[in-house]
Amino acid sequence: MDFKKEKTYVMIKPDGVKKGLIGEIIRRFEQRDLKVVALEMFMPTVEQIHDHYPKDEAWISRLGQKTLATYAKYGIDPNKELGTDNDLKIGQMVRKWLIEYMTSAPLVRMVVEGVHSVDMVRKICGATIPGMADMGTIRGDYSADSPSVANSEKRAVMNLVHASETPQEAEHEIKHWFGDREVIFDYKRFVE
Ligand code: ADP
């Protein structure tokens, strides 16, 4: 295992593209010595996004639990807002909104390579909920969205960027989005 060559999958979401942040997002990875080794703008199909996000109940329930946690924090009644307090049902709702959001504009997909790129990229992106992401992270600097607002508008949280959570997930997502196409490049930066 060459640690300098760890790869992760990153996708600039519709709000990142529409806010004109493509360059700024890529700049932050490159600034941290990470290397972009594949890059493309494209329009995803509903099916591709459906297959991108996990379909198992545990993942969907976790998505619902996140909404419930935010609602508890801000004293919002999930039954009043969403008609249920069941984490799986809420997770299924959020997953549907996520698919609508992710297919609403072109996306930018890329593979980013470098030392601990999976963790490093997640750190540069910041926490899932922009309103809670640290300043200095992409989500913390360019968005203030929150599930309480998003869900009342029946939509997913817009947080600019997607990044794989584990090296296993990265491998799966790189395969899903780039397949066997020969578009992942191997090159050296000047400092190398
Ligand atoms: P991350 O993208 O940071 O890995 P998750 O995998 O938990 O986060 O969630 C996937 C995406 O679903 C998030 O990036 C966000 O766009 C959306 N999302 C997460 N939680 C909620 C929520 N409670 N309400 C609406 N959308 C959400």
Coordinates of N, CA, C and O in Angstrom, one line a residue, residues 1-186:
M1 N 0.9 -1.2 0.0 CA 0.0 0.0 0.0 C 0.9 1.2 0.0 O 1.7 1.5 0.9
D2 N 0.7 2.1 -1.1 CA 1.5 3.3 -1.1 C 0.6 4.4 -0.5 O -0.4 4.8 -1.2
F3 N 0.9 4.9 0.7 CA 0.0 5.8 1.4 C -0.1 7.2 0.6 O -1.1 7.8 0.7
K4 N 0.9 7.5 -0.2 CA 0.8 8.7 -1.0 C -0.2 8.6 -2.1 O -0.6 9.6 -2.7
K5 N -0.6 7.4 -2.4 CA -1.5 7.2 -3.5 C -2.9 6.9 -3.1 O -3.7 6.4 -4.0
E6 N -3.3 7.1 -1.9 CA -4.7 6.8 -1.5 C -5.6 7.7 -2.3 O -5.3 8.9 -2.4
K7 N -6.7 7.1 -2.8 CA -7.6 7.9 -3.6 C -8.9 8.0 -3.0 O -9.4 7.1 -2.3
T8 N -9.6 9.2 -3.2 CA -11.0 9.3 -2.7 C -11.8 9.9 -3.8 O -11.3 10.5 -4.8
Y9 N -13.1 9.7 -3.6 CA -14.1 10.2 -4.6 C -14.8 11.5 -4.1 O -15.2 11.5 -3.0
V10 N -14.8 12.5 -5.0 CA -15.4 13.8 -4.6 C -16.4 14.2 -5.7 O -16.1 14.1 -6.9
M11 N -17.5 14.8 -5.2 CA -18.4 15.3 -6.2 C -18.9 16.7 -5.8 O -19.3 16.9 -4.6
I12 N -18.8 17.7 -6.7 CA -19.4 19.0 -6.4 C -20.9 18.9 -6.7 O -21.3 18.6 -7.8
K13 N -21.6 19.3 -5.6 CA -23.1 19.1 -5.7 C -23.7 20.3 -6.5 O -23.0 21.3 -6.7
P14 N -25.0 20.3 -6.8 CA -25.6 21.4 -7.5 C -25.4 22.8 -6.9 O -25.2 23.7 -7.7
D15 N -25.5 22.9 -5.6 CA -25.3 24.3 -5.0 C -23.9 24.7 -5.2 O -23.6 25.9 -5.4
G16 N -22.9 23.8 -5.2 CA -21.5 24.2 -5.4 C -21.3 24.7 -6.8 O -20.6 25.7 -7.0
V17 N -21.9 24.0 -7.8 CA -21.8 24.4 -9.2 C -22.5 25.8 -9.4 O -21.9 26.7 -9.9
K18 N -23.7 25.9 -8.8 CA -24.5 27.1 -9.1 C -24.0 28.3 -8.3 O -24.4 29.4 -8.6
K19 N -23.3 28.1 -7.2 CA -22.7 29.2 -6.5 C -21.3 29.7 -7.1 O -20.7 30.5 -6.6
G20 N -20.9 29.0 -8.2 CA -19.7 29.3 -8.9 C -18.5 28.9 -8.0 O -17.4 29.6 -8.0
L21 N -18.6 27.8 -7.3 CA -17.5 27.4 -6.4 C -16.6 26.2 -6.9 O -15.9 25.7 -6.1
I22 N -16.8 25.9 -8.2 CA -16.0 24.7 -8.7 C -14.5 25.0 -8.4 O -13.8 24.1 -7.8
G23 N -14.0 26.1 -8.9 CA -12.6 26.4 -8.8 C -12.1 26.5 -7.4 O -11.1 26.0 -7.0
E24 N -12.9 27.2 -6.5 CA -12.6 27.4 -5.1 C -12.5 26.0 -4.4 O -11.6 25.8 -3.6
I25 N -13.4 25.1 -4.7 CA -13.4 23.8 -4.0 C -12.2 23.0 -4.4 O -11.4 22.5 -3.6
I26 N -11.9 23.0 -5.7 CA -10.7 22.3 -6.2 C -9.4 22.9 -5.6 O -8.5 22.2 -5.2
R27 N -9.4 24.2 -5.6 CA -8.2 25.0 -5.1 C -7.9 24.5 -3.6 O -6.7 24.3 -3.3
R28 N -8.9 24.3 -2.8 CA -8.6 23.9 -1.4 C -8.0 22.5 -1.3 O -7.2 22.3 -0.4
F29 N -8.4 21.6 -2.2 CA -7.7 20.3 -2.2 C -6.3 20.4 -2.7 O -5.3 19.9 -2.1
E30 N -6.1 21.2 -3.8 CA -4.7 21.3 -4.4 C -3.8 22.0 -3.4 O -2.6 21.7 -3.3
Q31 N -4.4 23.0 -2.7 CA -3.6 23.8 -1.7 C -3.0 22.9 -0.6 O -1.9 23.1 -0.1
R32 N -3.8 21.8 -0.3 CA -3.3 20.9 0.8 C -2.5 19.8 0.2 O -2.5 18.7 0.8
D33 N -1.9 20.0 -0.9 CA -1.0 19.0 -1.5 C -1.7 17.7 -2.0 O -1.1 16.7 -2.2
L34 N -3.0 17.8 -2.2 CA -3.7 16.7 -2.8 C -3.8 16.9 -4.3 O -3.7 18.0 -4.8
K35 N -3.8 15.8 -5.0 CA -3.7 15.8 -6.5 C -5.0 15.4 -7.1 O -5.5 14.3 -6.8
V36 N -5.5 16.2 -8.1 CA -6.7 15.8 -8.8 C -6.2 14.9 -9.9 O -5.4 15.3 -10.7
V37 N -6.7 13.6 -9.9 CA -6.2 12.7 -11.0 C -7.3 12.3 -12.0 O -7.1 11.6 -12.9
A38 N -8.5 12.8 -11.7 CA -9.6 12.6 -12.7 C -10.6 13.7 -12.4 O -10.8 14.1 -11.3
L39 N -11.2 14.3 -13.5 CA -12.1 15.4 -13.3 C -13.1 15.5 -14.5 O -12.7 15.5 -15.7
E40 N -14.4 15.7 -14.2 CA -15.4 15.8 -15.3 C -16.7 16.5 -14.8 O -17.1 16.2 -13.7
M41 N -17.3 17.3 -15.6 CA -18.6 17.8 -15.4 C -19.6 16.9 -16.1 O -19.3 16.5 -17.3
F42 N -20.7 16.6 -15.5 CA -21.7 15.7 -16.2 C -23.1 15.9 -15.5 O -23.2 16.5 -14.5
M43 N -24.1 15.4 -16.2 CA -25.5 15.4 -15.7 C -25.8 14.0 -15.3 O -25.8 13.1 -16.1
P44 N -26.1 13.8 -14.0 CA -26.3 12.4 -13.5 C -27.8 12.0 -13.8 O -28.6 12.9 -14.0
T45 N -28.0 10.7 -13.9 CA -29.3 10.2 -14.0 C -29.8 9.9 -12.6 O -29.0 9.7 -11.7
V46 N -31.2 9.8 -12.5 CA -31.8 9.5 -11.2 C -31.2 8.1 -10.8 O -30.9 7.9 -9.6
E47 N -31.1 7.2 -11.7 CA -30.7 5.8 -11.4 C -29.2 5.8 -10.8 O -28.9 5.1 -9.9
Q48 N -28.4 6.6 -11.4 CA -27.0 6.7 -11.0 C -26.9 7.2 -9.5 O -26.1 6.7 -8.7
I49 N -27.7 8.3 -9.2 CA -27.7 8.8 -7.9 C -28.3 7.8 -6.9 O -27.8 7.6 -5.8
H50 N -29.4 7.2 -7.3 CA -30.0 6.1 -6.5 C -29.0 5.0 -6.1 O -29.0 4.6 -5.0
D51 N -28.2 4.7 -7.1 CA -27.2 3.6 -6.8 C -26.0 4.1 -6.1 O -25.2 3.4 -5.5
H52 N -25.8 5.5 -6.1 CA -24.6 6.0 -5.4 C -24.8 6.0 -3.8 O -23.9 5.6 -3.1
Y53 N -26.0 6.3 -3.4 CA -26.3 6.3 -1.9 C -26.7 4.9 -1.5 O -27.5 4.3 -2.1
P54 N -26.2 4.5 -0.3 CA -26.5 3.2 0.2 C -28.0 3.0 0.3 O -28.8 3.9 0.5
K55 N -28.4 1.7 0.1 CA -29.9 1.4 0.2 C -30.2 0.6 1.4 O -31.4 0.3 1.6
D56 N -29.2 0.3 2.3 CA -29.5 -0.6 3.5 C -30.3 0.3 4.5 O -30.1 1.5 4.7
E57 N -31.1 -0.5 5.3 CA -32.0 0.2 6.3 C -31.1 1.0 7.3 O -31.6 2.0 7.8
A58 N -30.0 0.4 7.7 CA -29.2 1.0 8.7 C -28.7 2.4 8.3 O -28.8 3.4 9.1
W59 N -28.3 2.5 7.0 CA -27.9 3.8 6.5 C -29.0 4.8 6.5 O -28.9 6.0 6.8
I60 N -30.2 4.3 6.0 CA -31.4 5.2 5.8 C -31.9 5.6 7.2 O -32.2 6.8 7.4
S61 N -31.9 4.7 8.2 CA -32.3 5.1 9.5 C -31.3 6.1 10.1 O -31.8 7.1 10.8
R62 N -30.0 6.0 9.9 CA -29.1 6.9 10.4 C -29.3 8.3 9.8 O -29.2 9.3 10.5
L63 N -29.7 8.4 8.6 CA -30.1 9.7 7.9 C -31.3 10.3 8.7 O -31.3 11.5 8.9
G64 N -32.3 9.4 9.0 CA -33.4 9.9 9.7 C -33.1 10.4 11.2 O -33.6 11.4 11.7
Q65 N -32.1 9.6 11.8 CA -31.7 10.0 13.1 C -31.0 11.3 13.2 O -31.2 12.1 14.2
K66 N -30.3 11.7 12.1 CA -29.6 13.0 12.1 C -30.7 14.1 12.1 O -30.5 15.1 12.8
T67 N -31.8 13.9 11.3 CA -32.8 14.9 11.3 C -33.5 15.0 12.7 O -33.7 16.1 13.2
L68 N -33.7 13.8 13.3 CA -34.4 13.8 14.6 C -33.5 14.5 15.6 O -34.0 15.3 16.5
A69 N -32.2 14.3 15.5 CA -31.3 15.0 16.5 C -31.3 16.5 16.3 O -31.3 17.2 17.3
T70 N -31.3 17.0 15.1 CA -31.4 18.4 14.9 C -32.7 19.0 15.4 O -32.8 20.0 16.0
Y71 N -33.8 18.3 15.1 CA -35.1 18.7 15.5 C -35.2 18.8 17.1 O -35.7 19.7 17.6
A72 N -34.6 17.8 17.7 CA -34.6 17.8 19.2 C -33.8 19.0 19.7 O -34.2 19.7 20.7
K73 N -32.7 19.3 19.1 CA -31.8 20.4 19.5 C -32.6 21.7 19.4 O -32.4 22.6 20.3
Y74 N -33.4 21.9 18.4 CA -34.0 23.2 18.2 C -35.5 23.1 18.6 O -36.3 24.1 18.3
G75 N -35.9 22.0 19.3 CA -37.3 22.0 19.8 C -38.4 21.9 18.7 O -39.5 22.4 18.9
I76 N -38.1 21.2 17.6 CA -39.1 21.1 16.5 C -39.7 19.7 16.6 O -39.0 18.7 16.9
D77 N -41.0 19.7 16.5 CA -41.8 18.4 16.6 C -41.8 17.7 15.3 O -42.4 18.2 14.3
P78 N -41.1 16.6 15.1 CA -41.0 15.9 13.8 C -42.4 15.4 13.3 O -42.6 15.5 12.1
N79 N -43.3 15.1 14.3 CA -44.6 14.7 13.8 C -45.4 15.9 13.1 O -46.0 15.7 12.1
K80 N -45.2 17.0 13.7 CA -45.8 18.2 13.1 C -45.2 18.6 11.7 O -45.8 18.9 10.8
E81 N -43.9 18.5 11.7 CA -43.1 18.9 10.5 C -43.1 17.9 9.4 O -43.3 18.2 8.2
L82 N -43.0 16.6 9.8 CA -42.8 15.6 8.7 C -43.9 14.5 8.8 O -43.9 13.6 8.0
G83 N -44.8 14.6 9.8 CA -45.9 13.6 9.9 C -45.5 12.3 10.5 O -46.3 11.4 10.6
T84 N -44.2 12.2 11.0 CA -43.8 11.0 11.7 C -42.5 11.3 12.5 O -41.8 12.2 12.3
D85 N -42.3 10.4 13.5 CA -41.0 10.5 14.3 C -40.2 9.2 14.1 O -39.3 8.9 14.9
N86 N -40.6 8.4 13.1 CA -39.9 7.1 12.8 C -38.6 7.4 12.0 O -38.7 8.0 10.9
D87 N -37.5 7.0 12.5 CA -36.2 7.3 11.9 C -36.1 6.8 10.5 O -35.6 7.4 9.5
L88 N -36.6 5.5 10.3 CA -36.5 4.9 8.9 C -37.4 5.7 7.9 O -36.9 6.0 6.8
K89 N -38.6 6.0 8.4 CA -39.5 6.7 7.4 C -38.9 8.1 7.1 O -39.0 8.5 5.9
I90 N -38.4 8.8 8.1 CA -37.8 10.1 7.8 C -36.5 9.9 6.9 O -36.3 10.7 6.0
G91 N -35.7 8.9 7.2 CA -34.6 8.6 6.3 C -35.0 8.4 4.9 O -34.3 8.9 4.0
Q92 N -36.1 7.7 4.7 CA -36.6 7.4 3.3 C -37.0 8.7 2.6 O -36.7 8.9 1.5
M93 N -37.6 9.6 3.4 CA -38.0 10.9 2.9 C -36.8 11.7 2.5 O -36.7 12.3 1.4
V94 N -35.8 11.7 3.4 CA -34.5 12.5 3.1 C -33.8 11.9 1.9 O -33.3 12.7 1.0
R95 N -33.8 10.6 1.8 CA -33.1 10.0 0.6 C -33.8 10.4 -0.7 O -33.1 10.7 -1.7
K96 N -35.1 10.5 -0.7 CA -35.8 10.9 -1.9 C -35.5 12.3 -2.2 O -35.2 12.7 -3.4
W97 N -35.5 13.2 -1.2 CA -35.1 14.6 -1.4 C -33.7 14.7 -2.0 O -33.4 15.6 -2.8
L98 N -32.8 13.9 -1.4 CA -31.4 13.9 -1.8 C -31.3 13.6 -3.3 O -30.5 14.2 -4.1
I99 N -32.1 12.6 -3.8 CA -32.0 12.2 -5.2 C -32.5 13.4 -6.1 O -32.0 13.7 -7.1
E100 N -33.6 14.1 -5.6 CA -34.1 15.2 -6.4 C -33.1 16.3 -6.5 O -32.9 16.9 -7.5
Y101 N -32.5 16.6 -5.3 CA -31.4 17.6 -5.3 C -30.2 17.3 -6.2 O -29.8 18.1 -7.0
M102 N -29.7 16.1 -6.1 CA -28.5 15.7 -6.8 C -28.7 15.6 -8.3 O -27.8 15.6 -9.1
T103 N -30.0 15.6 -8.7 CA -30.2 15.5 -10.2 C -30.8 16.8 -10.7 O -31.3 16.9 -11.8
S104 N -30.7 17.9 -9.9 CA -31.3 19.2 -10.3 C -30.3 20.1 -11.1 O -30.7 21.1 -11.6
A105 N -29.1 19.7 -11.3 CA -28.1 20.5 -12.1 C -26.9 19.6 -12.4 O -26.7 18.5 -11.8
P106 N -26.0 20.1 -13.3 CA -24.8 19.3 -13.5 C -24.0 19.2 -12.3 O -24.0 20.1 -11.4
L107 N -23.2 18.1 -12.2 CA -22.3 17.9 -11.1 C -20.9 17.9 -11.6 O -20.7 17.7 -12.8
V108 N -19.9 18.0 -10.7 CA -18.5 17.8 -11.1 C -18.0 16.6 -10.3 O -18.1 16.5 -9.1
R109 N -17.5 15.6 -11.0 CA -16.9 14.4 -10.3 C -15.4 14.4 -10.5 O -14.9 14.8 -11.5
M110 N -14.8 13.9 -9.4 CA -13.3 13.8 -9.5 C -12.8 12.8 -8.6 O -13.4 12.3 -7.6
V111 N -11.5 12.4 -8.9 CA -10.8 11.5 -8.0 C -9.6 12.3 -7.4 O -8.9 13.0 -8.2
V112 N -9.5 12.3 -6.1 CA -8.4 13.1 -5.5 C -7.4 12.1 -4.8 O -7.9 11.2 -4.1
E113 N -6.2 12.3 -5.0 CA -5.1 11.4 -4.5 C -4.2 12.1 -3.6 O -3.8 13.3 -3.8
G114 N -3.7 11.4 -2.6 CA -2.7 11.9 -1.7 C -2.7 11.2 -0.3 O -3.5 10.3 -0.1
V115 N -1.8 11.7 0.6 CA -1.7 11.1 1.9 C -3.0 11.2 2.7 O -3.5 12.3 2.8
H116 N -3.5 10.0 3.1 CA -4.8 9.9 3.8 C -5.9 10.8 3.1 O -6.6 11.5 3.8
S117 N -5.9 10.7 1.8 CA -6.8 11.6 1.1 C -8.3 11.5 1.5 O -9.0 12.5 1.6
V118 N -8.7 10.3 2.0 CA -10.1 10.2 2.4 C -10.4 11.1 3.6 O -11.3 11.9 3.6
D119 N -9.6 10.9 4.6 CA -9.8 11.7 5.8 C -9.5 13.2 5.6 O -10.2 14.1 6.1
M120 N -8.4 13.4 4.8 CA -8.0 14.8 4.6 C -9.1 15.6 3.8 O -9.4 16.7 4.2
V121 N -9.7 15.0 2.8 CA -10.7 15.6 2.0 C -12.0 15.9 2.9 O -12.6 17.0 2.9
R122 N -12.3 14.9 3.7 CA -13.5 15.1 4.6 C -13.3 16.3 5.6 O -14.2 17.0 5.9
K123 N -12.0 16.4 6.0 CA -11.6 17.4 7.0 C -11.8 18.8 6.3 O -12.3 19.8 6.8
I124 N -11.3 18.9 5.0 CA -11.4 20.1 4.3 C -12.8 20.5 4.0 O -13.2 21.7 3.9
C125 N -13.7 19.5 3.8 CA -15.1 19.7 3.5 C -15.9 20.2 4.7 O -16.7 21.0 4.6
G126 N -15.5 19.6 5.9 CA -16.2 20.0 7.1 C -17.4 19.2 7.4 O -17.8 18.3 6.6
A127 N -18.1 19.4 8.5 CA -19.2 18.6 8.9 C -20.4 18.6 7.9 O -20.6 19.6 7.2
T128 N -21.2 17.5 7.9 CA -22.3 17.4 7.0 C -23.2 18.6 7.0 O -23.6 19.1 6.0
I129 N -23.6 19.0 8.2 CA -24.5 20.2 8.3 C -23.7 21.5 8.3 O -23.0 21.8 9.3
P130 N -23.9 22.3 7.3 CA -23.0 23.4 7.1 C -23.1 24.4 8.3 O -22.1 24.9 8.7
G131 N -24.3 24.6 8.9 CA -24.4 25.5 10.0 C -23.5 25.0 11.2 O -23.3 25.8 12.1
M132 N -23.1 23.8 11.2 CA -22.3 23.2 12.3 C -20.9 23.0 11.9 O -20.0 22.7 12.7
A133 N -20.6 23.2 10.6 CA -19.2 23.0 10.1 C -18.3 24.1 10.6 O -18.7 25.2 10.6
D134 N -17.1 23.7 10.9 CA -16.1 24.7 11.4 C -15.8 25.8 10.3 O -15.8 25.4 9.1
M135 N -15.5 27.0 10.7 CA -15.1 28.0 9.8 C -13.7 27.5 9.2 O -13.0 26.9 9.9
G136 N -13.5 27.9 8.0 CA -12.2 27.4 7.4 C -12.4 26.2 6.5 O -11.5 25.8 5.8
T137 N -13.6 25.5 6.8 CA -13.9 24.3 5.9 C -14.8 24.8 4.8 O -15.3 25.9 4.8
I138 N -14.9 24.0 3.7 CA -15.7 24.4 2.5 C -17.1 24.7 3.0 O -17.7 25.7 2.7
R139 N -17.7 23.7 3.7 CA -19.1 23.9 4.1 C -19.3 25.0 5.1 O -20.3 25.7 5.1
G140 N -18.3 25.1 6.0 CA -18.4 26.2 7.0 C -18.2 27.6 6.4 O -18.8 28.6 7.0
D141 N -17.5 27.7 5.4 CA -17.2 29.0 4.8 C -18.3 29.5 3.8 O -18.4 30.7 3.5
Y142 N -19.0 28.5 3.1 CA -19.8 28.9 2.0 C -21.3 28.5 2.1 O -22.0 28.6 1.2
S143 N -21.7 28.0 3.3 CA -23.1 27.6 3.4 C -23.5 27.7 4.9 O -22.7 27.6 5.8
A144 N -24.8 28.0 5.1 CA -25.4 28.0 6.5 C -26.6 27.1 6.6 O -27.4 27.3 7.5
D145 N -26.7 26.2 5.6 CA -28.0 25.4 5.5 C -28.1 24.5 6.7 O -27.1 24.1 7.4
S146 N -29.3 24.1 7.0 CA -29.6 23.2 8.2 C -30.8 22.3 7.9 O -31.7 22.7 7.1
P147 N -30.8 21.1 8.5 CA -32.0 20.3 8.3 C -33.3 20.9 8.7 O -34.3 20.6 8.0
S148 N -33.3 21.8 9.7 CA -34.6 22.3 10.1 C -35.2 23.2 9.0 O -36.4 23.2 8.7
V149 N -34.3 24.0 8.3 CA -34.8 24.8 7.2 C -35.1 23.9 6.0 O -36.2 23.9 5.4
A150 N -34.1 23.0 5.7 CA -34.2 22.2 4.5 C -35.5 21.3 4.5 O -36.3 21.2 3.6
N151 N -35.7 20.6 5.7 CA -36.8 19.7 5.8 C -38.1 20.4 5.7 O -39.1 19.9 5.2
S152 N -38.2 21.6 6.3 CA -39.5 22.4 6.2 C -39.8 22.8 4.8 O -40.9 23.0 4.4
E153 N -38.7 22.9 4.0 CA -38.9 23.1 2.5 C -38.9 21.9 1.7 O -38.8 21.9 0.5
K154 N -39.0 20.7 2.4 CA -39.1 19.4 1.8 C -37.9 19.2 0.8 O -38.1 18.8 -0.4
R155 N -36.7 19.4 1.3 CA -35.5 19.2 0.5 C -34.4 18.7 1.3 O -34.4 18.8 2.6
A156 N -33.3 18.2 0.6 CA -32.1 17.8 1.4 C -31.3 19.0 1.8 O -31.4 20.1 1.2
V157 N -30.4 18.8 2.7 CA -29.5 19.8 3.1 C -28.5 20.0 2.0 O -27.9 19.1 1.4
M158 N -28.3 21.3 1.6 CA -27.4 21.6 0.5 C -26.0 21.9 1.1 O -25.9 23.0 1.8
N159 N -25.1 21.1 0.9 CA -23.8 21.3 1.5 C -22.6 21.2 0.6 O -21.5 20.8 0.9
L160 N -22.8 21.6 -0.7 CA -21.8 21.9 -1.7 C -21.0 20.7 -2.2 O -20.6 20.8 -3.4
V161 N -20.7 19.7 -1.4 CA -19.7 18.7 -1.8 C -20.0 17.4 -1.2 O -20.5 17.3 -0.1
H162 N -19.7 16.3 -2.0 CA -19.8 15.0 -1.4 C -18.3 14.4 -1.4 O -17.6 14.7 -2.3
A163 N -18.0 13.7 -0.4 CA -16.7 13.0 -0.3 C -16.8 11.7 0.4 O -17.6 11.6 1.4
S164 N -16.2 10.7 -0.1 CA -16.2 9.3 0.5 C -15.8 9.3 1.9 O -15.0 10.1 2.3
E165 N -16.5 8.4 2.7 CA -16.2 8.4 4.1 C -15.1 7.5 4.5 O -14.5 7.7 5.6
T166 N -14.9 6.4 3.8 CA -13.9 5.4 4.1 C -13.1 5.0 2.8 O -13.7 5.2 1.7
P167 N -11.9 4.4 2.9 CA -11.2 4.0 1.7 C -12.1 2.9 0.9 O -12.0 2.9 -0.3
Q168 N -12.8 2.1 1.6 CA -13.7 1.1 1.0 C -14.8 1.8 0.2 O -15.0 1.4 -1.0
E169 N -15.4 2.8 0.8 CA -16.4 3.5 0.1 C -15.9 4.2 -1.1 O -16.5 4.3 -2.2
A170 N -14.7 4.8 -0.9 CA -14.0 5.5 -2.0 C -13.8 4.5 -3.2 O -14.1 4.9 -4.4
E171 N -13.3 3.3 -2.9 CA -13.1 2.4 -4.0 C -14.4 2.1 -4.8 O -14.4 2.1 -6.0
H172 N -15.4 1.8 -4.0 CA -16.7 1.5 -4.5 C -17.3 2.7 -5.4 O -17.7 2.5 -6.5
E173 N -17.1 3.9 -4.9 CA -17.7 5.1 -5.6 C -16.9 5.4 -6.8 O -17.4 5.9 -7.8
I174 N -15.5 5.3 -6.7 CA -14.7 5.5 -7.9 C -15.1 4.6 -9.0 O -15.3 4.9 -10.2
K175 N -15.3 3.3 -8.7 CA -15.8 2.3 -9.7 C -17.1 2.7 -10.2 O -17.4 2.6 -11.4
H176 N -18.0 3.1 -9.3 CA -19.4 3.4 -9.8 C -19.4 4.6 -10.7 O -20.1 4.6 -11.7
W177 N -18.6 5.7 -10.4 CA -18.6 6.9 -11.2 C -17.7 7.0 -12.4 O -17.8 7.7 -13.3
F178 N -16.6 6.2 -12.3 CA -15.6 6.2 -13.4 C -15.5 4.9 -14.1 O -14.9 4.8 -15.2
G179 N -16.0 3.8 -13.5 CA -16.0 2.5 -14.1 C -14.6 2.1 -14.6 O -13.6 2.4 -13.9
D180 N -14.6 1.5 -15.8 CA -13.3 1.1 -16.3 C -12.7 2.0 -17.3 O -11.7 1.7 -17.9
R181 N -13.3 3.3 -17.4 CA -12.8 4.2 -18.3 C -11.4 4.7 -17.9 O -11.1 4.8 -16.7
E182 N -10.5 4.9 -18.9 CA -9.1 5.2 -18.6 C -9.0 6.7 -18.4 O -8.3 7.4 -19.1
V183 N -9.6 7.2 -17.3 CA -9.5 8.7 -17.1 C -8.9 9.0 -15.8 O -8.9 10.2 -15.4
I184 N -8.4 8.0 -15.1 CA -7.7 8.3 -13.9 C -6.2 8.4 -14.2 O -5.6 7.3 -14.6
F185 N -5.6 9.5 -14.0 CA -4.2 9.7 -14.5 C -3.2 9.6 -13.4 O -3.4 9.8 -12.2
D186 N -2.0 9.2 -13.9 CA -0.8 9.1 -13.0 C 0.2 10.1 -13.4 O 0.7 10.0 -14.5

